[in-house]
Short mmCIF file of C-alpha atoms in Angstrom, two decimals:
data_model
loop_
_atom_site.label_atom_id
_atom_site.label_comp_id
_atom_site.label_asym_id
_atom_site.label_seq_id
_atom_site.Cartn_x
_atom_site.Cartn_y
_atom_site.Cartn_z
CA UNK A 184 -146.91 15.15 -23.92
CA UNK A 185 -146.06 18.54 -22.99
CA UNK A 186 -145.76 19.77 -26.48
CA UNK A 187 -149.23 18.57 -27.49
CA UNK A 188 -150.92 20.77 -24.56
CA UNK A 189 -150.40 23.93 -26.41
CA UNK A 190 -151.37 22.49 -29.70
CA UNK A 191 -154.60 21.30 -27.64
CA UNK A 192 -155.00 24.96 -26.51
CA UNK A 193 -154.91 26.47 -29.88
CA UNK A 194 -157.38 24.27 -30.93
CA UNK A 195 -160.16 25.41 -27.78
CA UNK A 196 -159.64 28.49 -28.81
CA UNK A 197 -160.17 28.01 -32.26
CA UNK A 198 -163.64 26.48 -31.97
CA UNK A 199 -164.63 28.68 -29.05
CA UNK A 200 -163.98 31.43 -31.62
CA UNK A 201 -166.32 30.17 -34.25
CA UNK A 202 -169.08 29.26 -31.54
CA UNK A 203 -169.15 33.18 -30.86
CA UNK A 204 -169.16 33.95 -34.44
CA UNK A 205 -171.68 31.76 -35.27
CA UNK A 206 -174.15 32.91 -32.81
CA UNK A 207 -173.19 36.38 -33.72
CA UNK A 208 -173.84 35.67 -37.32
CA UNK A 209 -177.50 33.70 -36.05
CA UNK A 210 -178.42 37.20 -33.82
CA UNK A 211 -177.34 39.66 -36.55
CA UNK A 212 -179.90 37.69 -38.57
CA UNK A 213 -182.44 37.55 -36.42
CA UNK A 214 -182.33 41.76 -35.45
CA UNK A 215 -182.15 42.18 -39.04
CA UNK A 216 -185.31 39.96 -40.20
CA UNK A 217 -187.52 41.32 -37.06
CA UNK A 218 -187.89 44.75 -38.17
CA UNK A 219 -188.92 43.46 -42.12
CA UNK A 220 -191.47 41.58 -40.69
CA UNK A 221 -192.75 44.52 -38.86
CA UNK A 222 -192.82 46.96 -42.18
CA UNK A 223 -193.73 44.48 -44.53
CA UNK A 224 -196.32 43.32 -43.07
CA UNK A 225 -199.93 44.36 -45.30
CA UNK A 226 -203.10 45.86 -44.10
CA UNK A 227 -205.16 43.25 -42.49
CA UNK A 228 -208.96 44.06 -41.21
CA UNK A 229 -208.60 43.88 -37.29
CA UNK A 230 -212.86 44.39 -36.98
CA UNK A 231 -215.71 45.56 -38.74
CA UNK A 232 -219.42 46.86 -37.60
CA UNK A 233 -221.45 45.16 -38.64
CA UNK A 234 -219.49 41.93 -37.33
CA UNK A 235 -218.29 39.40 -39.38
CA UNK A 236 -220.71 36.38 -39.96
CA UNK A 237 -222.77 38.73 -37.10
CA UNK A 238 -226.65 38.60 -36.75
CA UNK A 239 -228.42 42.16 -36.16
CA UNK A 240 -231.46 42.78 -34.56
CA UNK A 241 -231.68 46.43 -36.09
CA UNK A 242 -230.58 46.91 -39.81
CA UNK A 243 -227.09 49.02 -39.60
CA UNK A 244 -226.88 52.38 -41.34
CA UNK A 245 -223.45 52.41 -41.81
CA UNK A 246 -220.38 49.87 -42.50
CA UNK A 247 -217.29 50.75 -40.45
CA UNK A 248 -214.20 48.71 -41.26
CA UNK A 249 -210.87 48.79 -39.02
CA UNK A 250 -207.44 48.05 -40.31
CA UNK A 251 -203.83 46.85 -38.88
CA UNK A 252 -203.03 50.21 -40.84
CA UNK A 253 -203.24 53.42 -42.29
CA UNK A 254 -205.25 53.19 -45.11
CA UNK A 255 -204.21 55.49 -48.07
CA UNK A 256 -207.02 58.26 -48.97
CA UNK A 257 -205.78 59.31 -52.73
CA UNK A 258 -206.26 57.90 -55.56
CA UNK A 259 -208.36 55.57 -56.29
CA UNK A 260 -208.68 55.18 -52.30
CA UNK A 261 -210.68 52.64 -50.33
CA UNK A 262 -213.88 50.79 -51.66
CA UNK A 263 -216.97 49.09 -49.88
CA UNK A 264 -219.58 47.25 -52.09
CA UNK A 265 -222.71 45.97 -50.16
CA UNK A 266 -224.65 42.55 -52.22
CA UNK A 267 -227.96 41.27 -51.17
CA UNK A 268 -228.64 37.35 -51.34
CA UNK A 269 -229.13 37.38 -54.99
CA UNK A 270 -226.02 38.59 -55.86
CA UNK A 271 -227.33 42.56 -56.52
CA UNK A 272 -225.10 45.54 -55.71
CA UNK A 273 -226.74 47.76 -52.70
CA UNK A 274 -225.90 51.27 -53.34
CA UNK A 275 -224.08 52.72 -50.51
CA UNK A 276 -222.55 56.21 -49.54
CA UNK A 277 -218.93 57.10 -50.53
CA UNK A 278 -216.22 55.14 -48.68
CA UNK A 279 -214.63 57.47 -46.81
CA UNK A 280 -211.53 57.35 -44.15
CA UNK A 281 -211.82 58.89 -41.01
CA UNK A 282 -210.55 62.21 -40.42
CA UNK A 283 -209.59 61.18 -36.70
CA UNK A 284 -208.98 57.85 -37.36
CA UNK A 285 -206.50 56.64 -40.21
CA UNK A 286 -207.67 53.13 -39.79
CA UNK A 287 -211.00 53.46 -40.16
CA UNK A 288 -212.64 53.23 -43.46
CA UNK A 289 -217.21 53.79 -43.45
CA UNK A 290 -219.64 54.34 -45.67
CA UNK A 291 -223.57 54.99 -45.35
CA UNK A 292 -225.98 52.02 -45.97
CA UNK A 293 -229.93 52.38 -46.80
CA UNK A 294 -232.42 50.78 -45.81
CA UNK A 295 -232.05 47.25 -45.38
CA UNK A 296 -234.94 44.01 -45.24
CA UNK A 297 -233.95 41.06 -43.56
CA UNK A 298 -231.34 38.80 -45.02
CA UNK A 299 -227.28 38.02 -45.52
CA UNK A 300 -225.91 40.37 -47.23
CA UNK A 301 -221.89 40.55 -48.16
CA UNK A 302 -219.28 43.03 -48.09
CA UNK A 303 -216.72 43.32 -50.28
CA UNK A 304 -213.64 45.68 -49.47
CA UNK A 305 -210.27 46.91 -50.80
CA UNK A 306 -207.75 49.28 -49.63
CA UNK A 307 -204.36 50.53 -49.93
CA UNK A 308 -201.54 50.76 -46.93
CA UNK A 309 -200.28 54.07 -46.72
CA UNK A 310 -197.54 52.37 -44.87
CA UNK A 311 -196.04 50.30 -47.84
CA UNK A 312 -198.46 50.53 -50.62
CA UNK A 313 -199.73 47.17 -50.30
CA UNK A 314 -203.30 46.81 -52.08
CA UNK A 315 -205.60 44.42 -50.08
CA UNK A 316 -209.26 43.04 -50.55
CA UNK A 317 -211.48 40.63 -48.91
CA UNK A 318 -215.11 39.80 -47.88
CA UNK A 319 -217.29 38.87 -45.10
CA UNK A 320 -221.05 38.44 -44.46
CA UNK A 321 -223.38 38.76 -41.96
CA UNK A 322 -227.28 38.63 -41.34
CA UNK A 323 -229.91 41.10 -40.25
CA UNK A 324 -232.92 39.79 -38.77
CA UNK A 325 -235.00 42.37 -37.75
CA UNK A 326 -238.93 42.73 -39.31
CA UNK A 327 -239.60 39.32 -37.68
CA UNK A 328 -240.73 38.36 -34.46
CA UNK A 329 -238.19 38.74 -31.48
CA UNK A 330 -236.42 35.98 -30.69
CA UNK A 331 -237.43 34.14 -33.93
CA UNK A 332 -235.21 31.84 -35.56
CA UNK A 333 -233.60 33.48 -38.87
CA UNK A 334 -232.33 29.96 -40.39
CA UNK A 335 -233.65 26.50 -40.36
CA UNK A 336 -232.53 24.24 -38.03
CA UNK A 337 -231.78 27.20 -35.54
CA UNK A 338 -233.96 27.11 -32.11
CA UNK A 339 -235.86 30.07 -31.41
CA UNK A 340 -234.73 32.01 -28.02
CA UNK A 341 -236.94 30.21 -25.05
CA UNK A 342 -237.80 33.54 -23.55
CA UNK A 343 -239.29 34.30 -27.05
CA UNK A 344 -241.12 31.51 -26.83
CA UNK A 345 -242.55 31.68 -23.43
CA UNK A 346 -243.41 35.55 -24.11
CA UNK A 347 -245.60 35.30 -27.16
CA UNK A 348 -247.12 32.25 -24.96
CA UNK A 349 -247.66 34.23 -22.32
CA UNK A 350 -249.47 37.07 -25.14
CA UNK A 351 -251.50 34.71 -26.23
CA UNK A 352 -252.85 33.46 -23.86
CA UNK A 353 -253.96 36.78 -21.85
CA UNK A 354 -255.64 38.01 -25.67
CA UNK A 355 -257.43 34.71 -25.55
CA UNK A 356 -258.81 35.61 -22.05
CA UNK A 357 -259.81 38.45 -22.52
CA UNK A 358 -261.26 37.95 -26.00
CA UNK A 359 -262.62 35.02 -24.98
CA UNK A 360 -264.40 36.67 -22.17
CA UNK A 361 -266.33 39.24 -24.65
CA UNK A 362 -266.63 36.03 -26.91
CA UNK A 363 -268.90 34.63 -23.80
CA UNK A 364 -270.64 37.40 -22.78
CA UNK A 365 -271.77 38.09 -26.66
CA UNK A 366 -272.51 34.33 -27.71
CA UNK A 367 -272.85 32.04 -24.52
CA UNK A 368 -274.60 34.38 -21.50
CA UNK A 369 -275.85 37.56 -23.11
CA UNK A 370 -277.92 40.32 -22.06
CA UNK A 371 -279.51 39.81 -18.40
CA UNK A 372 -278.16 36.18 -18.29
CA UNK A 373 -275.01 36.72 -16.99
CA UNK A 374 -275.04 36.87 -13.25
CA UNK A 375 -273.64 39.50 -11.18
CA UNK A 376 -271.36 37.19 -9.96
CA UNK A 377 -269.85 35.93 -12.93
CA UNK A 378 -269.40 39.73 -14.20
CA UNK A 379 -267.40 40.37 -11.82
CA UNK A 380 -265.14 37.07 -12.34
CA UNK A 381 -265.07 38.07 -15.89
CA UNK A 382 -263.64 41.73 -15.68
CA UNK A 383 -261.41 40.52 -13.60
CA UNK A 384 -260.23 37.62 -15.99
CA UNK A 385 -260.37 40.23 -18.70
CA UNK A 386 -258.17 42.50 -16.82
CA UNK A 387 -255.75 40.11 -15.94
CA UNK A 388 -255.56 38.85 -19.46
CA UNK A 389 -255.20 42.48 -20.87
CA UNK A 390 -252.77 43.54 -18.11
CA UNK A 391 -250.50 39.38 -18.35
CA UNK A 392 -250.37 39.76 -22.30
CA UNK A 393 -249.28 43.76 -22.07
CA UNK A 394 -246.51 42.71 -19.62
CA UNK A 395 -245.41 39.55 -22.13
CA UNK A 396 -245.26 41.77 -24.99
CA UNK A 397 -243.70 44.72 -23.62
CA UNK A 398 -241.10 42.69 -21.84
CA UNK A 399 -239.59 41.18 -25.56
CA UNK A 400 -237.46 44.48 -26.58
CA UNK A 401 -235.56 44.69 -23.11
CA UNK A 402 -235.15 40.75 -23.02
CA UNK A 403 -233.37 41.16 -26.31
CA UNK A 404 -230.68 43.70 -24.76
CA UNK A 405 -230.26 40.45 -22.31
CA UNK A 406 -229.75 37.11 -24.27
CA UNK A 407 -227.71 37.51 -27.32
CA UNK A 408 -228.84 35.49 -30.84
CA UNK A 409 -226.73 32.42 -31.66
CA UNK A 410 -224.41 33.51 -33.63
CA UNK A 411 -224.76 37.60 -32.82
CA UNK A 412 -224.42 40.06 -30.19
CA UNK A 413 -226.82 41.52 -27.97
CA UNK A 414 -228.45 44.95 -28.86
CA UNK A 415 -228.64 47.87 -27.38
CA UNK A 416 -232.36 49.08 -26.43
CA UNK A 417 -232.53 51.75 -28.94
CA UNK A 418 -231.66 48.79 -31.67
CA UNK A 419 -234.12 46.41 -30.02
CA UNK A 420 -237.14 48.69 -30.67
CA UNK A 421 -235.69 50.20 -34.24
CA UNK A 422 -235.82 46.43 -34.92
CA UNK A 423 -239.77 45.51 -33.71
CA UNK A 424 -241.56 44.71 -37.08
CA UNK A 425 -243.92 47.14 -37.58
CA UNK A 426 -246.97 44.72 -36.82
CA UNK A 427 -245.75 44.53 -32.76
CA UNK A 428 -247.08 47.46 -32.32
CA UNK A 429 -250.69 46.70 -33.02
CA UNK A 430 -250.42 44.42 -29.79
CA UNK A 431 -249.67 46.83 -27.20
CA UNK A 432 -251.95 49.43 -29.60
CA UNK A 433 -255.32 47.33 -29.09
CA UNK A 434 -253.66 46.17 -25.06
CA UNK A 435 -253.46 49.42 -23.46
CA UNK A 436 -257.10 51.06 -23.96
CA UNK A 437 -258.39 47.70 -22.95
CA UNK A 438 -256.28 47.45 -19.53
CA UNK A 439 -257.10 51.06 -18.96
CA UNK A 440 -260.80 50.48 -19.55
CA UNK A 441 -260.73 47.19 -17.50
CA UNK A 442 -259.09 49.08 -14.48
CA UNK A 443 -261.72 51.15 -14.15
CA UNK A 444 -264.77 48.81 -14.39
CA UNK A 445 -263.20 47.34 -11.54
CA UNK A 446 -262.63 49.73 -9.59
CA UNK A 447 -266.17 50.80 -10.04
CA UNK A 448 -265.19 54.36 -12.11
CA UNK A 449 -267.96 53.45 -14.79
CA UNK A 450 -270.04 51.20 -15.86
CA UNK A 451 -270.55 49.80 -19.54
CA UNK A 452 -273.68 48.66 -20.56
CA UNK A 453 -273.09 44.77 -21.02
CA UNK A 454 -273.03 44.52 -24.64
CA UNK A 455 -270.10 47.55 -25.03
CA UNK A 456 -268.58 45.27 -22.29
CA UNK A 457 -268.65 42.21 -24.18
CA UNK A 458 -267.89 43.90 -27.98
CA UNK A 459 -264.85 46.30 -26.23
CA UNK A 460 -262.82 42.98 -24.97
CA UNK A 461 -263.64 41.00 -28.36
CA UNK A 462 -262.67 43.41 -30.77
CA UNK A 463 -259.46 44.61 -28.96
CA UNK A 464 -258.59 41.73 -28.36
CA UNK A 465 -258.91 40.23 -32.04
CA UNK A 466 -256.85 43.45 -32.86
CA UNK A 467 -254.24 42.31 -30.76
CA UNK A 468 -254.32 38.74 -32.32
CA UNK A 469 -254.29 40.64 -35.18
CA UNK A 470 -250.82 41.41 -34.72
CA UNK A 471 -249.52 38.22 -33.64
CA UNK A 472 -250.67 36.82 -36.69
CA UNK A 473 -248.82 39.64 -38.91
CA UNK A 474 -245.63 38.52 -37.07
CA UNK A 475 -246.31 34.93 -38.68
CA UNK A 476 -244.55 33.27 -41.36
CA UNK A 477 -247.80 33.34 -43.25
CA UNK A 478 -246.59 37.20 -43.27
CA UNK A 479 -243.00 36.94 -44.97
CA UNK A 480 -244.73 34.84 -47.31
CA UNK A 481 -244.13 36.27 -51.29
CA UNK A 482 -246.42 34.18 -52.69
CA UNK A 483 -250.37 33.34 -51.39
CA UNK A 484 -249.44 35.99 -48.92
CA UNK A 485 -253.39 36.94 -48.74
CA UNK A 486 -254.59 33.52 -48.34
CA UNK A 487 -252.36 32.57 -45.94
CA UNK A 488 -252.50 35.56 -43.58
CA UNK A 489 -256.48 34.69 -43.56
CA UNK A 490 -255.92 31.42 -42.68
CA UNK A 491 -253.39 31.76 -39.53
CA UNK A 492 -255.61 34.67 -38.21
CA UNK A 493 -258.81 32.57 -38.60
CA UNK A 494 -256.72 30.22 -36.75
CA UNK A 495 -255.22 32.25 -33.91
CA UNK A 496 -258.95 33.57 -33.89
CA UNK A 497 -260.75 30.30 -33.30
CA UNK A 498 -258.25 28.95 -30.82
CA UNK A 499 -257.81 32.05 -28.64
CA UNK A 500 -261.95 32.18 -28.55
CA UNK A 501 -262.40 28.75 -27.78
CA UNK A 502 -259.90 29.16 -24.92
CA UNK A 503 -260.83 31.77 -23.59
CA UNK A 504 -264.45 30.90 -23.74
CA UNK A 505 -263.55 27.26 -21.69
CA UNK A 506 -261.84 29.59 -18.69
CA UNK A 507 -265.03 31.97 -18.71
CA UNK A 508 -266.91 28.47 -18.70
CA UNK A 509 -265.37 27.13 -15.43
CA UNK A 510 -265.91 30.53 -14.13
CA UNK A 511 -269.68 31.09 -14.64
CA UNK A 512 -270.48 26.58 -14.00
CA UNK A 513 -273.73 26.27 -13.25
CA UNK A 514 -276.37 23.49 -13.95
CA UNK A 515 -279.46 26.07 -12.93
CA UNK A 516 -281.71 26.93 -15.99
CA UNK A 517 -283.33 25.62 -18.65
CA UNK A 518 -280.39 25.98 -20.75
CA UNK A 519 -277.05 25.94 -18.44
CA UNK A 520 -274.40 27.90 -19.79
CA UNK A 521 -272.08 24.75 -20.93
CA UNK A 522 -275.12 23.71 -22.81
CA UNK A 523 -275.11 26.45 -24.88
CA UNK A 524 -270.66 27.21 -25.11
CA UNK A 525 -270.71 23.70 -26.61
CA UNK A 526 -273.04 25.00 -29.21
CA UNK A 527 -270.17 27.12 -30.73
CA UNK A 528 -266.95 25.17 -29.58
CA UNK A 529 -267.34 22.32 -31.72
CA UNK A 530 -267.49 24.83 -34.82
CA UNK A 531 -264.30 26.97 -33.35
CA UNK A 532 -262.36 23.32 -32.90
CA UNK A 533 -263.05 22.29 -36.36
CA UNK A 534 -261.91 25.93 -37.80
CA UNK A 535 -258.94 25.77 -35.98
CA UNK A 536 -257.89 22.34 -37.12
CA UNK A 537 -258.93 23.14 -40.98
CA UNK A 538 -256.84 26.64 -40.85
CA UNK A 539 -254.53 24.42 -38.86
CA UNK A 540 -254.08 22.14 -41.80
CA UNK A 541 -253.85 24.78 -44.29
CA UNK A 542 -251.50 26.49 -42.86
CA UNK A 543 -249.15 23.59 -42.72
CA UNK A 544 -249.86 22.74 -46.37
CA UNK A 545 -248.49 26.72 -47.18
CA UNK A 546 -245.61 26.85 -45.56
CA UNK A 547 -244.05 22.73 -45.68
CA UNK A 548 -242.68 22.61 -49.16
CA UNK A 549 -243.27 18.71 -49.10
CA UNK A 550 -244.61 15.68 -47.22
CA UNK A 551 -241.48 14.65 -46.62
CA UNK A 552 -240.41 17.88 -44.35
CA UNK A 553 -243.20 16.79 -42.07
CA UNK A 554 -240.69 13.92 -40.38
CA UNK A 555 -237.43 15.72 -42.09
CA UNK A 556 -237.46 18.98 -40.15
CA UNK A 557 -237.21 20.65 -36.28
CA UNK A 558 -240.63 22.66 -37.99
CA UNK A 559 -242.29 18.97 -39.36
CA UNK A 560 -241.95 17.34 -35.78
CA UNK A 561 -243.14 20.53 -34.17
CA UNK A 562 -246.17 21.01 -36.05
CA UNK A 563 -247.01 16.83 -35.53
CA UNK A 564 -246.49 17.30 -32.03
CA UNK A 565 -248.93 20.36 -31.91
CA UNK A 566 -251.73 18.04 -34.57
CA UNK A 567 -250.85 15.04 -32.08
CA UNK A 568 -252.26 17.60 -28.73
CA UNK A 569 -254.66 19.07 -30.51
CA UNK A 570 -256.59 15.59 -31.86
CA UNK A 571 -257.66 15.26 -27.69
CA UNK A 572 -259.73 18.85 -27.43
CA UNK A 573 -260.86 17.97 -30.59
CA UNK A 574 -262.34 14.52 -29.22
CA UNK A 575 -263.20 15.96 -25.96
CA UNK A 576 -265.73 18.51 -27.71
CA UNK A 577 -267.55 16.64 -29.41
CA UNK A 578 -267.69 13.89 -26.82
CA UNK A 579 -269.04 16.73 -24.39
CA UNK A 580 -271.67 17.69 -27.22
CA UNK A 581 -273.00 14.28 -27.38
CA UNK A 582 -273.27 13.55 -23.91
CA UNK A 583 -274.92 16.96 -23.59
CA UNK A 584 -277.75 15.95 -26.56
CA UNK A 585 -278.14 12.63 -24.50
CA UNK A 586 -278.18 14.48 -21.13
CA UNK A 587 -281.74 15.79 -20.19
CA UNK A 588 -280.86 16.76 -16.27
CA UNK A 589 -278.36 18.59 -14.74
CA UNK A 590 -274.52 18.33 -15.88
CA UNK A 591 -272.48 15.48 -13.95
CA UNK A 592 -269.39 16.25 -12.25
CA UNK A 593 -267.33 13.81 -15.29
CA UNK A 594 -268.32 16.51 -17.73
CA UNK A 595 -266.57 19.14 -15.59
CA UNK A 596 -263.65 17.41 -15.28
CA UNK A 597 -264.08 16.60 -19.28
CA UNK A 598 -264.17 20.83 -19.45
CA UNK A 599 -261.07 21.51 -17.47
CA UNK A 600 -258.69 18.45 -19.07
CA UNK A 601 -260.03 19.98 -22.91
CA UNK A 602 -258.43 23.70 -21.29
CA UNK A 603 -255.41 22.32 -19.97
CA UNK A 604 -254.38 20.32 -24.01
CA UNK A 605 -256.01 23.74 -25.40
CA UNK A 606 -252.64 25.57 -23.10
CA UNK A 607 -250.52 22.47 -24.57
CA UNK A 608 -251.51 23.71 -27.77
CA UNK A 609 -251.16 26.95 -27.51
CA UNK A 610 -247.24 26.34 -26.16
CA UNK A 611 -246.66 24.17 -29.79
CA UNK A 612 -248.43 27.35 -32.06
CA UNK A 613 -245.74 29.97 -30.52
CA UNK A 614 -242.90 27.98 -30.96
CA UNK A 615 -243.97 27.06 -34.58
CA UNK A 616 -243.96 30.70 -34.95
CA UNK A 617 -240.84 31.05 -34.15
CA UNK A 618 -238.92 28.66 -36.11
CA UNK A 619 -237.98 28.98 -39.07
CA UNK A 620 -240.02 26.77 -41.59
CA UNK A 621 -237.96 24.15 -43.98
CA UNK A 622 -236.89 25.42 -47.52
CA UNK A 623 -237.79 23.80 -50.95
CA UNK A 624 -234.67 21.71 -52.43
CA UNK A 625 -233.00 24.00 -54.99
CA UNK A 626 -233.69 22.72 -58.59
CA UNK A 627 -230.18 22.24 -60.71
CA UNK A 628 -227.45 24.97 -61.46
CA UNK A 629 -227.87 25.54 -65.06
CA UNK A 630 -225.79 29.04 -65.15
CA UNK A 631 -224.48 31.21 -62.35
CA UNK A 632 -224.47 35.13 -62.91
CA UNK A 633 -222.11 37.18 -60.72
CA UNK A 634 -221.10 40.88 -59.93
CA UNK A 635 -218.12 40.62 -62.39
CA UNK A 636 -219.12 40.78 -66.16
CA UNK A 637 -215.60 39.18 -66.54
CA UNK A 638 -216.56 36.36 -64.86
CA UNK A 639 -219.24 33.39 -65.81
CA UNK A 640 -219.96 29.62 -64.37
CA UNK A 641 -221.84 27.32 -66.41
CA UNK A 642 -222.17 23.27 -65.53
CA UNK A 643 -220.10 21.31 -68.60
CA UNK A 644 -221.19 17.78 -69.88
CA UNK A 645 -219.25 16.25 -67.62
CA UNK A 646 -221.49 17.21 -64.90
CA UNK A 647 -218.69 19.37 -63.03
CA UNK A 648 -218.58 23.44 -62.83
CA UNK A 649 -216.45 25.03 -65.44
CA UNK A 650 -215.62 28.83 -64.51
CA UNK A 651 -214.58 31.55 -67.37
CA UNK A 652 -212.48 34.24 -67.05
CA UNK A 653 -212.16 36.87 -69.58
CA UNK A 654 -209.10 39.36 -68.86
CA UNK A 655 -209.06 42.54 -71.04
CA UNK A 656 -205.08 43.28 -71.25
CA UNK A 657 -205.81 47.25 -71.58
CA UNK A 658 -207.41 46.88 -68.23
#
């Protein structure tokens, strides 16, 4: 027994010695594969401005791209190409590397309309040569209305929504109030009451649909897109479609006027006070409707930009005209003034609901997308609201024609229900114009035509997608 205990020994030893060399083996390994991993590694891009898959308020004017390393400046150095939608090369500045920053490969970009566009890049490591390309896209959304939805099926921002609400509906007071003064009570049969009311309603208007509008660029820098970042102020107001302006344009010299009628500075004899409101405030709806999809359209564009503003036109009148209405009720006079609005409400409903339609028939691209779309059930719900003003006026024009004495307290009530839908209404027409409308279906591939000359896609008969690649061996 003894003489086995040192044969025992030997073999504790034995093993205990090729444990340690084993694990020595195992961490020589290990120190030796770290630092490969850490110089082989290639040039990966860490970030890029614009953003990858990003959504810009303001079109960029320049690409910046940042890589996990040096890129290499000779020959033939780093590349950028910019394509539009349709495939088309956008001509950019030289890619250059910057001087205090290694890493950081630009180039200048032109002017850009709204739409994804894709960059393409490829540089060289001056760490360990490695050549490295790749592409990302992103979107640029600016020349539309803020907020707006860029792609179907996206909502549009709700402060968007409530804001161009909020626009419309001051225009269509104070319009509407010139509207009444012109049409419904002019000359010496407005009282001195009811002007009063009125310039103050047509201040208020002016002044609530200045505020809504001016308010859109700032709320921007607030809530960022789906799917984007937030913009600076400076990019918020690069990125106003030229068409905003118009609003606060045609706003401010009316508010400014208005403020001083009220405050007794001057006094307008009444017809400049009934044309100044109207035609500012058409002006103003003027550029709500050139922020419209009727606007971006390629086709019909003429057509359908008449119809939406002979829309916006008729509704915001006919609005307006029902709050200047409940504001100068009376049943005194041969001809009381509710009398005489229903005269020309009845034609401003059916214009509405005509343009309405038309509208709808230029920018669905089938029945179908009426039920098959976020924009299909919107525009329903809006026809849906906008069937009970419609009923309301003429019921109030009949019982009017039937009505020899003074105007019943049910007729008022009538009045006041018609402006609350007309409100309803209003709500459905700004968020239809900011969605974004369903596209047509795409007709079949019958050839594909990319950058490449070397490369072509054509369907085969067997109803699958054969590519071709042509490789020129002196290349």
């Amino acid at each position: 027994m003894d003489q086995l205990c040192p044969i025992h020994h030997r073999v504790s030893q034995r093993c205990t010695a090729s444990y340690l060399v084993f694990f020595a083996i195992l961490l020589l390994c290990v120190w030796a594969i770290a630092p490969v991993s850490e110089t082989s590694a290639h040039a990966t891009l860490v970030r890029a401005d614009p953003p990858a898959d990003g959504l810009l308020i303001a079109p960029p004017d320049q690409l910046s791209l940042w890589f996990s390393e040096p890129v290499d400046a000779s020959s033939p150095g780093p590349a950028l190409t910019l394509l539009d939608e349709a495939g088309r090369v956008i001509e950019l500045g030289a890619a250059s590397l910057d001087t205090e920053d290694d890493r950081r490969v630009f180039a200048g970009v032109p002017a850009l309309g709204p739409g994804t566009y894709t960059v393409s890049w490829a540089v060289r490591s001056a760490t360990d040569g490695h050549a490295l390309a790749g592409t990302y896209a992103f979107r640029y959304g600016g020349g539309r209305a803020p907020g707006a939805a860029t792609i179907e099926g996206e909502s549009p921002q709700v402060w968007a929504v409530v804001t161009r609400w909020l626009t419309f509906l001051g225009i269509a007071l104070a319009a509407g109030g010139g509207f009444f003064r012109l049409v419904v009570v002019p000359g010496s049969m407005e009282s001195d009451r009811h002007q009063r009311r009125s310039n103050w309603a047509i201040l208020v208007g002016a002044g609530g649909s200045l505020l809504a509008t001016l308010a859109e660029p700032p709320l921007q820098t607030l809530v960022a897109p789906p799917g984007g970042i937030a913009p600076s102020l400076d990019e918020a107001i690069r990125g106003l479609p030229d068409a905003w302006w118009l609003r606060p344009a045609a706003l401010v010299p009316l508010l400014m006027v208005m403020i001083g009628v009220v405050l007794g500075w001057r006094r307008w004899p009444r017809a400049t006070g009934a044309l100044l409101p109207l035609g500012l405030g058409l002006v103003a709806l003027l550029g709500l409707s050139l922020t419209s999809h009727a606007a971006a359209r390629e086709s019909l564009r003429g057509p359908a930009l008449l119809s939406n503003l002979l829309h916006q036109w008729s509704v915001a009148l006919w609005a307006g005209g029902l709050v200047h209405l409940a504001l100068n009720w009376t049943t005194s006079g041969e001809t009381p003034p509710v009398r005489r609005f229903s005269r020309v409400a009845l034609p401003l409903v059916a214009v509405g609901v005509l343009t309405g339609v038309a509208n709808a028939g230029l920018v669905l691209p089938a029945v179908s997308a009426l039920w098959g779309s976020t924009y299909g059930v919107a525009l329903l719900l809006k026809v849906a609201l906008l069937v009970v003003p419609l009923g309301l006026a003429t019921f109030n024009r009949v019982a009017l024609r039937r009505i020899a004495g003074a105007v019943g307290a049910s007729l008022r009530r009538s009045v006041r229900l018609e402006l609350a839908v007309v409100v309803l209404v209003a709500l459905g027409g700004s968020t239809l114009a900011l969605l974004a409308p369903p596209e047509g279906k795409a007709g079949d591939v019958t050839a594909i035509e990319l950058v490449s000359p070397l490369l072509s896609a054509a369907p085969n008969p067997d109803d699958e997608m054969l590519a071709h690649l042509r490789i020129d061996p002196a290349a």
